[in-house]
């Protein structure tokens, strides 16, 4: 099982798109992607999970850790496209701010500064 990631900027928001499976060795690849984004970005980050087929409990925990590393109270990490993925850790989380949106367009509409 593999994980691919791609980053792009849409409407001033850094979007990290994941495809594949976030489990096992792929979790380390995801952590590396988060480090890469963290080193190169100081603005809003949106994690697009639309293409993610599955994640393990370790994968979900890595996403929660990414929220802790990349987000702030004022600018929490945003997630979209969770779909049918199990979200026990995410929904039980009270300490780490997260913005959760159903899809990319809704997320970008909410995160893009209105001018």
mmCIF file of C-alpha atoms in Angstrom:
data_model
loop_
_atom_site.group_PDB
_atom_site.id
_atom_site.type_symbol
_atom_site.label_atom_id
_atom_site.label_comp_id
_atom_site.label_asym_id
_atom_site.label_seq_id
_atom_site.Cartn_x
_atom_site.Cartn_y
_atom_site.Cartn_z
ATOM 1 C CA UNK A 1 0.000 0.000 0.000
ATOM 2 C CA UNK A 2 1.381 3.398 -0.860
ATOM 3 C CA UNK A 3 0.798 7.032 -0.133
ATOM 4 C CA UNK A 4 1.368 9.881 -2.535
ATOM 5 C CA UNK A 5 1.250 13.548 -1.666
ATOM 6 C CA UNK A 6 1.271 16.739 -3.620
ATOM 7 C CA UNK A 7 1.246 20.335 -2.506
ATOM 8 C CA UNK A 8 -0.163 23.321 -4.348
ATOM 9 C CA UNK A 9 -1.414 26.778 -3.530
ATOM 10 C CA UNK A 10 -5.072 27.522 -4.212
ATOM 11 C CA UNK A 11 -6.464 30.989 -3.499
ATOM 12 C CA UNK A 12 -3.597 31.711 -1.121
ATOM 13 C CA UNK A 13 -4.031 28.474 0.863
ATOM 14 C CA UNK A 14 -1.400 25.705 0.838
ATOM 15 C CA UNK A 15 -3.197 22.465 -0.016
ATOM 16 C CA UNK A 16 -1.518 19.153 0.779
ATOM 17 C CA UNK A 17 -3.360 16.448 -1.146
ATOM 18 C CA UNK A 18 -3.022 12.811 -0.060
ATOM 19 C CA UNK A 19 -3.868 9.804 -2.201
ATOM 20 C CA UNK A 20 -3.601 6.136 -1.344
ATOM 21 C CA UNK A 21 -3.311 4.576 2.093
ATOM 22 C CA UNK A 22 -2.037 6.259 5.262
ATOM 23 C CA UNK A 23 -0.771 3.359 7.345
ATOM 24 C CA UNK A 24 2.421 1.502 8.212
ATOM 25 C CA UNK A 25 5.454 2.879 6.412
ATOM 26 C CA UNK A 26 3.294 5.463 4.644
ATOM 27 C CA UNK A 27 2.827 7.235 7.966
ATOM 28 C CA UNK A 28 6.543 8.118 8.004
ATOM 29 C CA UNK A 29 6.209 9.455 4.448
ATOM 30 C CA UNK A 30 3.292 11.624 5.591
ATOM 31 C CA UNK A 31 5.282 12.930 8.567
ATOM 32 C CA UNK A 32 8.044 13.864 6.117
ATOM 33 C CA UNK A 33 5.543 15.723 3.930
ATOM 34 C CA UNK A 34 4.317 17.655 6.962
ATOM 35 C CA UNK A 35 7.911 18.616 7.816
ATOM 36 C CA UNK A 36 8.433 19.767 4.235
ATOM 37 C CA UNK A 37 5.275 21.915 4.353
ATOM 38 C CA UNK A 38 6.173 23.270 7.794
ATOM 39 C CA UNK A 39 9.620 24.390 6.576
ATOM 40 C CA UNK A 40 8.225 26.185 3.519
ATOM 41 C CA UNK A 41 4.928 27.644 4.662
ATOM 42 C CA UNK A 42 3.767 30.168 7.218
ATOM 43 C CA UNK A 43 0.132 30.560 6.155
ATOM 44 C CA UNK A 44 -3.035 28.484 6.137
ATOM 45 C CA UNK A 45 -2.697 24.768 5.391
ATOM 46 C CA UNK A 46 -5.484 22.550 4.120
ATOM 47 C CA UNK A 47 -5.080 18.770 4.147
ATOM 48 C CA UNK A 48 -7.184 17.311 1.328
ATOM 49 C CA UNK A 49 -8.045 13.688 2.122
ATOM 50 C CA UNK A 50 -10.457 13.181 -0.790
ATOM 51 C CA UNK A 51 -8.112 10.705 -2.511
ATOM 52 C CA UNK A 52 -7.211 8.832 0.659
ATOM 53 C CA UNK A 53 -8.550 5.283 0.459
ATOM 54 C CA UNK A 54 -7.849 4.314 4.069
ATOM 55 C CA UNK A 55 -5.894 5.145 7.179
ATOM 56 C CA UNK A 56 -4.872 3.159 10.218
ATOM 57 C CA UNK A 57 -5.163 4.422 13.780
ATOM 58 C CA UNK A 58 -1.491 5.429 13.464
ATOM 59 C CA UNK A 59 -2.295 7.316 10.275
ATOM 60 C CA UNK A 60 -5.163 9.165 11.924
ATOM 61 C CA UNK A 61 -2.910 9.949 14.898
ATOM 62 C CA UNK A 62 -0.303 11.347 12.470
ATOM 63 C CA UNK A 63 -2.952 13.687 11.029
ATOM 64 C CA UNK A 64 -3.803 14.849 14.537
ATOM 65 C CA UNK A 65 -0.093 15.418 15.216
ATOM 66 C CA UNK A 66 0.135 17.394 11.954
ATOM 67 C CA UNK A 67 -2.699 19.589 13.228
ATOM 68 C CA UNK A 68 -0.713 20.192 16.393
ATOM 69 C CA UNK A 69 2.453 21.017 14.432
ATOM 70 C CA UNK A 70 0.934 23.164 11.679
ATOM 71 C CA UNK A 71 -2.097 24.762 13.257
ATOM 72 C CA UNK A 72 -2.675 27.496 15.775
ATOM 73 C CA UNK A 73 -5.762 28.608 17.668
ATOM 74 C CA UNK A 74 -6.131 31.462 15.171
ATOM 75 C CA UNK A 75 -5.315 29.354 12.098
ATOM 76 C CA UNK A 76 -6.067 25.685 12.746
ATOM 77 C CA UNK A 77 -5.079 23.038 10.243
ATOM 78 C CA UNK A 78 -8.046 22.454 7.949
ATOM 79 C CA UNK A 79 -9.118 19.037 6.683
ATOM 80 C CA UNK A 80 -11.460 18.221 3.835
ATOM 81 C CA UNK A 81 -12.713 15.100 2.104
ATOM 82 C CA UNK A 82 -12.729 12.798 5.112
ATOM 83 C CA UNK A 83 -15.735 10.945 3.692
ATOM 84 C CA UNK A 84 -16.113 7.475 5.209
ATOM 85 C CA UNK A 85 -12.733 7.315 6.940
ATOM 86 C CA UNK A 86 -12.991 6.368 10.619
ATOM 87 C CA UNK A 87 -12.476 9.480 12.762
ATOM 88 C CA UNK A 88 -12.395 8.268 16.359
ATOM 89 C CA UNK A 89 -9.292 10.256 17.331
ATOM 90 C CA UNK A 90 -10.307 13.360 15.374
ATOM 91 C CA UNK A 91 -13.834 13.558 16.746
ATOM 92 C CA UNK A 92 -12.656 12.760 20.284
ATOM 93 C CA UNK A 93 -10.040 15.511 20.119
ATOM 94 C CA UNK A 94 -10.709 18.527 22.329
ATOM 95 C CA UNK A 95 -7.225 20.005 22.674
ATOM 96 C CA UNK A 96 -6.019 20.506 19.099
ATOM 97 C CA UNK A 97 -7.941 22.987 16.943
ATOM 98 C CA UNK A 98 -9.100 21.617 13.594
ATOM 99 C CA UNK A 99 -11.247 22.944 10.799
ATOM 100 C CA UNK A 100 -13.168 20.141 9.086
ATOM 101 C CA UNK A 101 -14.935 20.669 5.764
ATOM 102 C CA UNK A 102 -16.807 18.237 3.521
ATOM 103 C CA UNK A 103 -14.923 19.074 0.312
ATOM 104 C CA UNK A 104 -12.163 21.190 -1.214
ATOM 105 C CA UNK A 105 -14.419 23.929 -2.622
ATOM 106 C CA UNK A 106 -16.198 24.462 0.702
ATOM 107 C CA UNK A 107 -12.890 24.554 2.560
ATOM 108 C CA UNK A 108 -11.293 27.024 0.158
ATOM 109 C CA UNK A 109 -14.409 29.202 0.241
ATOM 110 C CA UNK A 110 -14.183 29.368 4.005
ATOM 111 C CA UNK A 111 -10.412 29.769 4.263
ATOM 112 C CA UNK A 112 -9.849 32.283 1.480
ATOM 113 C CA UNK A 113 -9.655 35.860 2.727
ATOM 114 C CA UNK A 114 -12.578 37.876 1.449
ATOM 115 C CA UNK A 115 -11.407 40.998 -0.270
#
